[in-house]
Coordinates of C-alpha atoms and ligand atoms in Angstrom, one line a residue:
M26 CA 25.2 8.4 19.6
I27 CA 23.4 11.1 17.5
Q28 CA 24.2 9.0 14.4
K29 CA 22.6 6.0 16.0
E30 CA 19.5 7.9 16.8
T31 CA 19.1 9.2 13.3
Y32 CA 19.7 5.7 12.1
N33 CA 16.9 4.4 14.3
Q34 CA 14.7 7.2 13.2
S35 CA 15.3 6.6 9.5
F36 CA 14.7 2.9 10.1
K37 CA 11.4 3.7 11.7
A38 CA 10.5 6.0 8.8
L39 CA 11.5 3.4 6.3
F40 CA 9.3 0.8 8.1
Q41 CA 6.4 3.2 8.2
N42 CA 6.8 4.1 4.5
L43 CA 6.9 0.5 3.5
L44 CA 4.0 -0.7 5.7
P45 CA 1.2 0.4 3.4
F46 CA 2.8 -1.6 0.6
V47 CA 3.1 -4.7 2.7
K48 CA -0.3 -4.5 4.3
P49 CA -2.4 -5.8 1.4
Y50 CA -0.5 -9.1 1.8
K51 CA -0.9 -9.5 5.5
G52 CA -2.7 -12.9 5.1
M53 CA 0.1 -14.2 3.1
I54 CA 2.7 -12.7 5.5
A55 CA 1.0 -14.3 8.5
G56 CA 1.0 -17.7 6.6
T57 CA 4.7 -17.3 5.8
L58 CA 5.5 -16.4 9.4
L59 CA 3.6 -19.4 10.6
L60 CA 5.5 -21.7 8.2
T61 CA 8.7 -20.0 9.3
L62 CA 7.9 -20.9 12.9
I63 CA 7.1 -24.5 12.1
G64 CA 10.2 -24.7 10.1
S65 CA 12.3 -23.4 13.0
F66 CA 10.9 -26.1 15.2
A67 CA 11.5 -28.7 12.6
A68 CA 15.1 -27.6 12.3
Q69 CA 15.7 -28.8 15.9
V70 CA 14.3 -32.3 15.3
N71 CA 17.5 -33.7 13.8
P72 CA 19.8 -32.7 16.7
I73 CA 17.2 -34.0 19.2
L74 CA 16.8 -37.2 17.3
V75 CA 20.6 -37.7 17.1
N76 CA 20.7 -37.2 20.8
E77 CA 18.0 -39.8 21.4
T78 CA 19.6 -42.3 18.9
V79 CA 23.0 -42.1 20.4
N80 CA 21.7 -42.5 23.9
R81 CA 19.5 -45.4 23.0
V82 CA 22.2 -47.2 21.0
E83 CA 24.5 -46.8 23.9
E84 CA 21.9 -48.3 26.2
L85 CA 21.3 -51.1 23.7
L86 CA 25.1 -51.9 23.6
R87 CA 24.8 -52.8 27.2
Q88 CA 22.0 -55.3 26.6
P89 CA 22.6 -59.0 25.6
D90 CA 20.9 -58.9 22.2
P91 CA 21.3 -55.3 20.9
F92 CA 20.2 -56.2 17.3
Q93 CA 16.6 -57.2 18.0
N94 CA 15.7 -54.0 19.7
G95 CA 18.1 -52.0 17.6
M96 CA 16.3 -52.7 14.4
R97 CA 13.0 -51.5 15.8
L98 CA 14.8 -48.3 16.9
L99 CA 16.4 -47.8 13.6
L100 CA 13.0 -48.1 11.8
I101 CA 11.3 -45.6 14.1
I102 CA 14.2 -43.1 13.8
S103 CA 14.4 -43.5 10.0
A104 CA 10.7 -43.0 9.7
I105 CA 10.7 -39.8 11.9
M106 CA 13.7 -38.5 10.0
I107 CA 12.1 -39.0 6.6
A108 CA 8.8 -37.6 7.8
N109 CA 10.6 -34.6 9.2
E110 CA 12.5 -34.1 6.0
L111 CA 9.3 -34.3 3.9
L112 CA 7.7 -31.8 6.2
N113 CA 10.7 -29.6 5.9
I114 CA 10.5 -29.7 2.1
G115 CA 6.9 -28.7 2.2
I116 CA 7.6 -25.9 4.7
Q117 CA 10.6 -24.6 2.8
F118 CA 8.8 -24.6 -0.4
G119 CA 5.8 -22.8 1.0
Q120 CA 7.9 -20.4 2.9
K121 CA 10.2 -19.6 0.0
Y122 CA 7.4 -19.4 -2.5
F123 CA 5.2 -17.1 -0.4
G124 CA 8.2 -15.0 0.6
E125 CA 9.1 -14.6 -3.0
K126 CA 5.5 -13.9 -3.9
I127 CA 5.4 -11.1 -1.3
R128 CA 8.6 -9.7 -2.6
I129 CA 7.5 -9.7 -6.3
Q130 CA 4.1 -8.3 -5.5
V131 CA 5.5 -5.6 -3.2
G132 CA 8.1 -4.8 -5.8
S133 CA 5.5 -4.4 -8.6
D134 CA 3.3 -2.3 -6.4
L135 CA 6.2 0.0 -5.5
S136 CA 7.1 0.4 -9.2
Q137 CA 3.5 1.0 -10.3
K138 CA 3.0 3.5 -7.5
A139 CA 6.1 5.4 -8.7
V140 CA 4.8 5.4 -12.3
D141 CA 1.3 6.7 -11.2
R142 CA 2.8 9.4 -9.0
I143 CA 5.1 10.6 -11.6
L144 CA 2.3 10.8 -14.2
S145 CA 0.4 13.0 -11.8
Y146 CA 3.2 15.5 -11.3
K147 CA 3.4 18.9 -12.8
M148 CA 6.0 19.8 -15.4
S149 CA 8.0 21.9 -12.9
F150 CA 8.8 18.7 -11.0
F151 CA 10.6 17.4 -14.1
A152 CA 12.4 20.6 -14.6
E153 CA 13.9 20.5 -11.1
P154 CA 17.6 19.7 -11.0
G155 CA 17.9 16.1 -9.9
N156 CA 14.7 15.0 -11.5
Q157 CA 15.9 14.8 -15.1
T158 CA 15.3 11.6 -17.0
G159 CA 18.5 9.7 -16.0
Y160 CA 18.5 10.7 -12.4
L161 CA 14.9 10.1 -11.7
E162 CA 15.0 6.7 -13.2
T163 CA 18.1 5.7 -11.2
R164 CA 16.5 7.0 -8.0
I165 CA 13.3 4.9 -8.6
N166 CA 15.1 1.8 -9.8
R167 CA 17.6 1.8 -6.9
G168 CA 14.8 2.5 -4.4
V169 CA 12.6 -0.3 -5.6
E170 CA 15.6 -2.7 -5.9
S171 CA 16.8 -2.1 -2.4
L172 CA 13.3 -2.2 -0.9
I173 CA 12.6 -5.5 -2.6
R174 CA 15.9 -6.9 -1.3
L175 CA 14.9 -5.8 2.1
V176 CA 11.6 -7.5 2.0
Q177 CA 13.2 -10.6 0.6
N178 CA 15.8 -10.5 3.2
F179 CA 13.4 -10.2 6.0
F180 CA 11.0 -13.0 4.9
L181 CA 13.5 -15.3 3.2
D182 CA 16.7 -14.9 5.1
I183 CA 16.6 -13.0 8.4
L184 CA 13.4 -14.3 10.0
P185 CA 13.8 -18.0 9.4
L186 CA 17.4 -17.9 10.5
F187 CA 16.8 -15.9 13.6
S188 CA 13.8 -17.8 14.7
T189 CA 15.7 -21.1 14.2
A190 CA 18.6 -19.6 16.2
I191 CA 16.4 -18.5 19.1
I192 CA 14.6 -21.9 19.3
A193 CA 17.9 -23.7 19.1
L194 CA 19.2 -21.6 22.0
V195 CA 16.0 -22.3 24.0
V196 CA 16.5 -26.1 23.4
M197 CA 20.1 -25.8 24.5
F198 CA 19.2 -23.9 27.7
N199 CA 16.5 -26.4 28.3
A200 CA 18.9 -29.3 28.0
N201 CA 21.5 -27.7 30.2
V202 CA 21.8 -24.1 31.5
Y203 CA 25.6 -24.1 31.2
V204 CA 25.7 -25.2 27.6
G205 CA 23.1 -22.6 26.8
L206 CA 25.1 -19.9 28.5
M207 CA 28.3 -21.0 26.7
A208 CA 26.5 -20.6 23.3
L209 CA 25.1 -17.3 24.5
V210 CA 28.5 -16.0 25.4
I211 CA 30.0 -16.6 22.0
I212 CA 27.2 -14.8 20.2
P213 CA 28.3 -11.2 21.1
V214 CA 31.9 -11.9 19.9
Y215 CA 30.6 -13.2 16.7
F216 CA 28.1 -10.4 16.4
Y217 CA 30.9 -7.8 16.9
V218 CA 33.1 -9.3 14.2
S219 CA 30.2 -9.4 11.8
Q220 CA 29.4 -5.8 12.5
R221 CA 33.0 -4.8 12.0
Q222 CA 32.9 -6.6 8.7
A223 CA 29.8 -4.7 7.5
H224 CA 31.3 -1.5 8.6
R225 CA 34.6 -2.1 6.7
L226 CA 32.8 -3.2 3.6
K227 CA 30.1 -0.5 3.6
G228 CA 32.0 2.3 1.8
W229 CA 33.7 0.0 -0.6
R230 CA 30.6 -1.6 -1.9
R231 CA 29.0 1.8 -2.6
E232 CA 32.2 2.9 -4.3
L233 CA 32.2 -0.2 -6.4
R234 CA 28.7 0.5 -7.5
G235 CA 29.8 4.1 -8.5
H236 CA 32.7 2.6 -10.5
R237 CA 30.3 0.2 -12.3
E238 CA 28.0 3.0 -13.2
R239 CA 30.8 5.2 -14.5
K240 CA 32.1 2.2 -16.5
N241 CA 28.7 1.6 -18.1
H242 CA 28.1 5.3 -18.6
G243 CA 31.6 5.6 -20.2
L244 CA 30.7 2.8 -22.6
I245 CA 27.4 4.3 -23.6
N246 CA 29.1 7.6 -24.1
I247 CA 31.6 6.1 -26.4
I248 CA 28.9 4.4 -28.5
D249 CA 26.9 7.6 -28.6
S250 CA 29.8 9.8 -29.7
I251 CA 31.7 7.3 -31.9
T252 CA 31.5 9.6 -34.9
V253 CA 33.1 12.5 -33.1
I254 CA 35.7 10.3 -31.4
K255 CA 36.7 8.8 -34.8
S256 CA 36.7 12.1 -36.7
F257 CA 39.0 13.7 -34.1
V258 CA 41.0 10.5 -33.7
R259 CA 40.5 10.4 -30.0
E260 CA 40.3 6.6 -29.6
K261 CA 43.4 6.5 -27.5
I262 CA 42.3 9.2 -25.1
E263 CA 38.8 7.6 -24.7
G264 CA 40.5 4.2 -24.1
E265 CA 42.8 5.6 -21.5
K266 CA 39.8 7.2 -19.7
Q267 CA 38.1 3.9 -19.5
F268 CA 41.3 2.2 -18.4
E269 CA 41.5 4.5 -15.4
V270 CA 38.0 3.6 -14.3
Q271 CA 38.8 -0.1 -14.8
M272 CA 41.9 0.1 -12.7
E273 CA 40.1 1.9 -9.8
M274 CA 37.4 -0.7 -10.0
L275 CA 40.0 -3.5 -10.0
D276 CA 41.7 -2.1 -6.9
N277 CA 38.4 -1.7 -5.1
Q278 CA 37.2 -5.2 -6.0
L279 CA 40.5 -6.8 -4.7
Q280 CA 40.3 -4.8 -1.5
T281 CA 36.7 -5.8 -0.9
R282 CA 37.5 -9.5 -1.5
R283 CA 40.5 -9.4 0.7
T284 CA 38.6 -7.8 3.6
S285 CA 35.7 -10.3 3.1
Y286 CA 38.1 -13.3 3.2
V287 CA 39.8 -12.1 6.3
F288 CA 36.6 -11.6 8.1
E289 CA 35.1 -14.8 6.8
S290 CA 38.1 -16.8 8.1
L291 CA 37.9 -15.0 11.4
K292 CA 34.3 -15.8 11.8
S293 CA 34.8 -19.4 10.8
F294 CA 37.6 -19.6 13.4
I295 CA 35.4 -18.1 16.1
Q296 CA 32.6 -20.5 15.2
Q297 CA 35.1 -23.4 15.5
I298 CA 36.3 -22.2 18.9
G299 CA 32.6 -22.1 19.9
V300 CA 32.2 -25.7 18.7
V301 CA 35.3 -26.7 20.6
L302 CA 34.1 -25.1 23.8
I303 CA 30.7 -26.7 23.4
I304 CA 32.4 -30.1 23.0
I305 CA 34.7 -29.6 26.0
L306 CA 31.7 -28.6 28.2
T307 CA 29.4 -31.3 27.0
V308 CA 32.0 -34.0 27.2
Y309 CA 32.7 -32.9 30.8
L310 CA 29.0 -33.0 31.6
V311 CA 28.6 -36.4 30.0
L312 CA 31.6 -37.7 31.9
D313 CA 30.1 -36.2 35.0
G314 CA 26.9 -38.2 34.3
Q315 CA 24.7 -35.1 33.9
M316 CA 24.0 -35.9 30.2
G317 CA 23.8 -38.8 27.9
I318 CA 26.6 -39.2 25.3
G319 CA 24.2 -38.2 22.5
A320 CA 24.1 -34.6 23.9
I321 CA 27.6 -33.9 22.5
M322 CA 26.5 -34.3 18.9
M323 CA 23.1 -32.6 19.7
H324 CA 24.7 -29.5 21.1
I325 CA 27.2 -29.2 18.3
M326 CA 24.3 -29.3 15.8
L327 CA 22.2 -26.9 17.8
F328 CA 25.1 -24.5 18.1
R329 CA 25.4 -24.4 14.4
N330 CA 21.8 -23.4 14.2
V331 CA 22.5 -20.6 16.7
S332 CA 25.5 -19.3 14.9
A333 CA 24.2 -19.5 11.3
P334 CA 22.2 -16.2 11.2
I335 CA 25.1 -14.3 12.8
S336 CA 27.4 -15.2 10.0
Q337 CA 24.9 -13.5 7.7
L338 CA 24.6 -10.4 9.8
H339 CA 27.1 -8.3 7.8
R340 CA 25.1 -8.9 4.6
I341 CA 21.8 -8.0 6.3
Y342 CA 23.3 -5.0 8.0
D343 CA 24.7 -3.9 4.6
Q344 CA 21.4 -4.3 2.8
I345 CA 19.4 -2.5 5.5
N346 CA 21.9 0.4 5.1
D347 CA 21.4 0.3 1.4
A348 CA 17.6 0.4 1.8
L349 CA 17.9 3.3 4.2
I350 CA 19.9 5.3 1.7
Y351 CA 18.0 4.5 -1.5
A352 CA 14.6 4.3 0.0
D353 CA 14.9 7.9 1.1
G354 CA 15.3 9.1 -2.4
F355 CA 12.6 6.8 -3.6
F356 CA 9.9 7.8 -1.1
E357 CA 10.8 11.5 -1.7
V358 CA 9.7 10.9 -5.2
L359 CA 6.6 9.2 -4.1
D360 CA 5.6 11.5 -1.3
N361 CA 5.9 14.8 -3.2
D362 CA 2.4 15.9 -2.7
G363 CA 3.4 19.5 -3.6
A364 CA 4.3 18.4 -7.1
V365 CA 0.9 16.9 -7.9
E366 CA -0.8 18.7 -10.7
I367 CA -4.1 20.1 -9.4
G368 CA -6.6 21.5 -11.8
G369 CA -9.6 23.8 -11.3
P370 CA -13.3 23.0 -11.3
V371 CA -14.2 24.4 -14.8
M372 CA -14.5 21.8 -17.5
A373 CA -13.4 23.3 -20.8
E374 CA -16.2 23.0 -23.3
D375 CA -16.9 24.8 -26.5
V376 CA -13.5 26.6 -26.4
Q377 CA -13.4 29.7 -28.6
G378 CA -9.6 30.2 -28.2
Q379 CA -9.3 33.8 -27.0
F380 CA -6.2 34.1 -24.8
E381 CA -5.2 37.1 -22.7
V382 CA -1.8 37.2 -21.0
R383 CA -1.6 39.9 -18.4
D384 CA 1.6 41.1 -16.6
V385 CA 3.1 37.6 -16.5
N386 CA 6.4 36.9 -14.9
F387 CA 7.8 33.4 -14.9
T388 CA 10.8 31.7 -13.4
Y389 CA 11.9 28.1 -14.0
P390 CA 12.5 25.9 -10.9
N391 CA 16.3 26.3 -11.4
G392 CA 15.9 30.0 -10.7
K393 CA 16.2 31.2 -14.3
Q394 CA 13.6 34.0 -15.0
A395 CA 12.4 33.5 -18.6
L396 CA 9.5 36.0 -18.9
Y397 CA 9.2 39.6 -17.6
D398 CA 5.9 41.5 -17.4
V399 CA 4.5 40.0 -20.6
T400 CA 1.1 41.3 -21.6
L401 CA -0.4 40.2 -24.9
S402 CA -3.6 38.8 -26.6
L403 CA -4.1 35.9 -28.8
E404 CA -7.2 36.5 -30.9
K405 CA -9.6 33.7 -31.4
G406 CA -9.5 32.1 -34.8
K407 CA -6.4 34.1 -35.7
T408 CA -2.8 33.0 -36.3
T409 CA -0.2 34.6 -34.1
A410 CA 3.5 34.3 -34.7
I411 CA 5.9 34.6 -31.8
V412 CA 9.3 35.9 -33.0
G413 CA 12.5 36.3 -31.2
L414 CA 16.1 35.1 -31.0
S415 CA 16.9 31.8 -29.4
G416 CA 16.4 31.9 -25.6
A417 CA 14.0 34.9 -25.9
G418 CA 11.2 32.9 -24.1
K419 CA 9.0 31.8 -27.0
S420 CA 8.7 28.2 -25.9
T421 CA 8.3 29.3 -22.3
L422 CA 5.2 31.3 -23.3
I423 CA 3.7 28.2 -25.0
N424 CA 4.5 26.2 -21.9
L425 CA 2.5 28.7 -19.9
L426 CA -0.4 28.8 -22.4
S427 CA -0.6 25.0 -22.2
K428 CA -0.7 25.3 -18.4
F429 CA 2.4 23.2 -18.1
Y430 CA 3.7 25.8 -15.7
K431 CA 2.1 28.5 -13.5
P432 CA 3.2 32.1 -13.8
D433 CA 5.0 33.6 -10.8
D434 CA 2.5 36.4 -11.0
G435 CA 0.1 37.9 -13.5
V436 CA -2.7 35.9 -15.1
I437 CA -3.5 34.1 -18.3
T438 CA -7.1 33.7 -19.3
L439 CA -8.8 31.6 -22.0
D440 CA -12.2 32.9 -23.1
G441 CA -12.2 35.1 -20.0
I442 CA -11.6 32.4 -17.5
D443 CA -8.3 32.1 -15.6
L444 CA -6.3 29.0 -16.9
E445 CA -6.0 28.0 -13.2
E446 CA -9.8 27.6 -13.0
Y447 CA -9.8 24.9 -15.8
E448 CA -9.7 21.2 -15.2
N449 CA -6.3 20.3 -16.7
G450 CA -7.3 17.3 -18.9
S451 CA -10.4 19.0 -20.4
L452 CA -8.2 22.1 -21.1
R453 CA -5.5 20.1 -22.9
D454 CA -8.1 18.2 -24.8
H455 CA -8.7 21.4 -26.6
I456 CA -5.1 22.2 -27.3
G457 CA -2.9 20.7 -30.0
L458 CA 0.8 21.0 -29.6
V459 CA 3.4 20.3 -32.3
L460 CA 7.0 20.7 -31.4
Q461 CA 10.2 20.7 -33.4
K462 CA 10.8 17.1 -32.6
N463 CA 7.8 15.2 -31.5
H464 CA 7.9 12.1 -29.5
I465 CA 7.3 9.0 -31.5
F466 CA 6.5 6.0 -29.3
K467 CA 8.0 2.6 -30.0
G468 CA 5.3 0.9 -32.1
S469 CA 3.6 1.0 -35.4
I470 CA 2.9 4.1 -37.5
Y471 CA -0.8 3.4 -37.1
D472 CA -0.7 3.3 -33.3
N473 CA 1.4 6.4 -33.2
I474 CA -1.2 8.3 -35.2
L475 CA -4.0 6.8 -33.1
Y476 CA -2.4 8.4 -30.0
G477 CA -4.1 11.6 -31.2
K478 CA -7.5 10.1 -30.6
I479 CA -7.5 6.7 -29.0
D480 CA -11.0 5.8 -30.2
A481 CA -10.6 6.9 -33.8
T482 CA -11.8 4.6 -36.6
R483 CA -9.4 3.3 -39.3
E484 CA -11.0 5.7 -41.8
E485 CA -10.3 8.6 -39.5
V486 CA -6.7 7.6 -39.1
M487 CA -6.3 7.2 -42.9
E488 CA -7.9 10.6 -43.5
A489 CA -5.6 12.3 -41.0
S490 CA -2.6 10.6 -42.6
V491 CA -3.6 11.8 -46.1
K492 CA -4.1 15.4 -44.8
A493 CA -0.6 15.2 -43.2
Y494 CA 0.9 14.1 -46.5
L495 CA 2.0 10.9 -44.8
H496 CA -0.3 8.4 -46.5
D497 CA 1.6 8.1 -49.8
Q498 CA 4.9 7.7 -48.0
V499 CA 3.5 4.9 -45.8
L500 CA 2.3 3.0 -48.8
T501 CA 5.8 2.8 -50.1
L502 CA 6.9 0.9 -47.0
P503 CA 6.8 -2.9 -47.2
E504 CA 5.0 -3.1 -43.9
G505 CA 2.8 -0.1 -44.5
Y506 CA 1.1 1.3 -41.4
D507 CA 2.5 -1.6 -39.3
A508 CA 6.1 -0.4 -39.8
D509 CA 8.0 0.7 -36.7
A510 CA 7.5 4.5 -36.5
S511 CA 10.8 5.1 -34.7
N512 CA 12.7 4.1 -37.8
L513 CA 11.1 6.9 -39.9
S514 CA 12.9 10.0 -41.0
G515 CA 12.5 13.3 -39.1
G516 CA 10.1 14.6 -41.8
Q517 CA 8.0 11.5 -41.6
Q518 CA 7.8 11.6 -37.9
Q519 CA 6.7 15.2 -38.1
R520 CA 4.0 14.2 -40.4
I521 CA 2.8 11.7 -37.8
A522 CA 2.6 14.5 -35.3
I523 CA 0.5 16.6 -37.8
A524 CA -1.7 13.6 -38.4
R525 CA -2.2 13.2 -34.7
L526 CA -3.2 16.9 -34.7
F527 CA -5.8 16.3 -37.4
L528 CA -7.2 13.4 -35.5
K529 CA -7.4 15.4 -32.2
N530 CA -8.9 18.3 -34.1
P531 CA -8.5 20.9 -31.3
P532 CA -9.7 24.5 -31.5
V533 CA -6.3 25.8 -30.3
I534 CA -3.0 24.9 -31.8
F535 CA 0.5 25.7 -30.7
L536 CA 3.3 25.1 -33.1
D537 CA 6.8 25.3 -31.8
E538 CA 9.2 25.4 -34.8
P539 CA 7.4 22.6 -36.5
T540 CA 9.6 22.6 -39.6
A541 CA 12.9 23.5 -38.1
S542 CA 14.7 20.3 -38.8
L543 CA 13.0 19.3 -42.1
D544 CA 14.1 19.2 -45.7
A545 CA 12.6 21.6 -48.2
I546 CA 9.9 19.2 -49.5
A547 CA 8.8 18.1 -46.0
T548 CA 8.7 21.7 -45.0
E549 CA 6.5 22.6 -47.9
H550 CA 4.2 19.6 -47.2
I551 CA 3.9 20.4 -43.6
K552 CA 3.3 24.1 -44.3
M553 CA 0.4 23.1 -46.6
S554 CA -1.0 20.7 -44.0
L555 CA -0.8 23.4 -41.3
D556 CA -2.4 26.0 -43.6
A557 CA -5.3 23.6 -44.0
I558 CA -5.7 23.0 -40.3
K559 CA -5.3 26.7 -39.3
E560 CA -8.7 27.6 -40.7
G561 CA -10.9 29.0 -38.0
R562 CA -8.6 28.0 -35.1
T563 CA -6.5 29.9 -32.7
V564 CA -3.0 29.2 -33.8
V565 CA 0.3 30.3 -32.2
I566 CA 3.4 29.6 -34.2
I567 CA 7.0 29.9 -33.3
S568 CA 9.1 29.7 -36.4
H569 CA 12.3 30.8 -38.0
S570 CA 10.8 30.3 -41.4
L571 CA 9.9 33.7 -42.9
S572 CA 7.1 32.2 -45.0
Q573 CA 5.3 31.1 -41.9
I574 CA 5.9 34.3 -40.0
V575 CA 4.7 36.7 -42.7
D576 CA 1.5 34.6 -43.1
A577 CA 0.5 35.4 -39.5
D578 CA -2.3 37.8 -38.6
V579 CA -0.4 39.2 -35.7
I580 CA 3.3 39.0 -34.7
H581 CA 4.6 39.4 -31.2
V582 CA 8.3 39.9 -30.8
L583 CA 10.1 38.8 -27.6
K584 CA 13.5 39.8 -26.5
E585 CA 15.2 38.4 -23.5
G586 CA 11.9 37.5 -21.9
R587 CA 10.1 40.8 -22.6
L588 CA 7.5 41.6 -25.2
V589 CA 9.1 44.4 -27.3
E590 CA 7.0 44.7 -30.4
T591 CA 3.5 43.7 -31.6
G592 CA 1.9 44.2 -35.0
S593 CA 1.5 43.0 -38.6
H594 CA 4.5 42.0 -40.7
E595 CA 4.3 45.3 -42.6
S596 CA 3.9 47.5 -39.6
L597 CA 6.7 45.8 -37.7
Y598 CA 9.0 46.0 -40.7
K599 CA 8.4 49.7 -41.0
L600 CA 9.0 50.1 -37.3
D601 CA 12.6 49.2 -38.0
G602 CA 13.2 47.6 -34.6
E603 CA 13.9 44.1 -33.3
Y604 CA 11.6 42.4 -35.8
R605 CA 13.2 44.1 -38.8
K606 CA 16.7 43.1 -37.5
I607 CA 15.6 39.5 -37.3
F608 CA 13.8 39.5 -40.5
D609 CA 16.7 41.1 -42.5
A610 CA 19.2 38.7 -41.0
S611 CA 16.9 35.7 -42.0
A612 CA 16.5 37.1 -45.5
R613 CA 20.2 37.7 -45.8
S614 CA 20.9 34.1 -44.7
L615 CA 18.7 32.9 -47.4
N616 CA 20.7 34.9 -50.0
L617 CA 17.4 36.2 -51.4
G618 CA 19.0 38.5 -53.9
K619 CA 20.7 35.7 -55.7
M620 CA 17.7 33.4 -55.4
L621 CA 15.4 36.1 -57.0
D622 CA 17.9 36.4 -59.8
T623 CA 17.8 32.7 -60.4
L624 CA 14.0 32.6 -60.3
A625 CA 13.7 35.5 -62.7
V626 CA 15.8 33.7 -65.3
Ligands
LIG725 P1 13.1 30.2 -26.9 O1 12.0 29.3 -27.2 O2 12.8 31.6 -27.3 O3 14.4 29.8 -27.7 P2 12.9 29.3 -24.2 O4 11.6 29.7 -23.9 O5 13.1 27.9 -24.6 O6 13.5 30.2 -25.4 O7 13.9 29.7 -23.1 C1 13.9 30.9 -22.4 C2 15.0 30.9 -21.3 O8 14.6 29.9 -20.3 C3 16.3 30.4 -21.8 O9 17.3 31.2 -21.1 C4 16.4 29.0 -21.4 O10 17.7 28.6 -21.1 C5 15.5 28.9 -20.1 N1 14.9 27.6 -20.0 C6 14.1 27.0 -20.9 N2 13.6 25.8 -20.4 C7 14.1 25.7 -19.2 C8 13.9 24.7 -18.1 N3 13.2 23.7 -18.3 N4 14.6 25.0 -17.0 C9 15.3 26.1 -16.8 N5 15.5 27.0 -17.7 C10 14.9 26.9 -18.9

């Protein structure tokens, strides 16, 4: 009982959530409904016509010259039937086309709304468990798919069938109350069987989808890790893992089919019993003189109209269930007002780049505290290096400075104004961010650089490309700037990121290990580019490269989320603490002694 109530509640919620998306098409919906209604009436014309025809023919047979009048009757009936069929074609086309149009438009609105909402959410939304790339995508896709199917079902399947059934039932009652009652009595039995079928298949269908996903995922995994699989000779194990999934799926599919066939046969048997009962009753009524002989055929045909939608019930029930399950997850993504990124009123203009971080604590949405009581300054126009072992909180600090996340407590100011006060877009327009691996969009090199400043001229793009040491390399490509950027090497992609930075020309620059995955020449080029862009800007650099650290005006050392040392390279080295430990280890890893010997020769 409780379950049923929750079911009704979620159904209501689903309907309310979906309503705003369907509303814009209310004219089209009203038209479709009208066509549906006309179609439902038209569907009863044939049975009624058959009734008339048989009764008239039977009458004609008793007349001396049945042919003369018969021909006229034949002509009239044929004309009505053809006219009705033509009308039906028109109605069906209109109804299907508009139903489909509603479905497609609602589907595209739902998808676009999801995209718009997601773009408006803060970074912490994406860091939440359950919102990572794969999961979020699946939730949205599944939600849209099941809602589209629901809309389609409603307009293209349920409504026409049910309105046809109801009108057929009314016609049956109108012709004879007992026949109508007989048809009505069979419906609950039929209904019950359909519902049992839906119930039995419910779990299995979901399981089947799970198997399918695991199968696809398994395959993707194999392709992704083929080098490791081959190098460890694990082909057999991987094959066996897939085989298990395959077997489970096979089992499930066979069971689903078996159940379906049993229920389909049962339903078809019940329907046949219904037909038989209708025949018995109508024949009795005909023999009793209460009806013309044509009524037998008419009622059989009408009964088929009545029973048709019920045979679809299990499918409809199933799809509504699906929609209830997946729509919840989908609308949760859509209605997450708390996740919307809200900026302050201050438009960042003429940014100097003086940051103050005061007593900042920060915890990620998964509960991991990454910064403890951090207080530091980033001087305007200076280069500050953040040093620390992996996991010390360096990137987290840059995330907070970019206002991607909000501190738990404490405050970060830029030019004396709390970051929270700034309008987000205007703030980020003044910040350039280069990461270890920068995202390169599918598309040409030119377009990828242009992303830094959408309205840049071709000359500006070229200039930025030259400054980023990219231009000469692009010229060696057959397609030049039109070449697909996603095929470039890591070093070349990094140069694109630097070129974007030159184009954007921000007063504040955050560099998060910009040369970590590059070869020596690329590292040198990028260091030269960065040295050129650093002039007069506030730069924060995270790097493991000693050359980039020692160049910094100030160095902050983080350890396990806490600021432990601050100073210049020389002073920190003398301090003989955390910085020196890291510096010495880096120097040893470079085998500096031997290198110096080589260079001295
Ligand atoms: P660093 O840049 O110094 O290597 P990070 O700032 O990336 O370190 O990470 C600091 C700590 O926060 C690490 O323990 C890391 O696991 C955790 N962390 C980083 N990003 C996230 C995230 N999106 N969600 C949860 N924890 C995170």
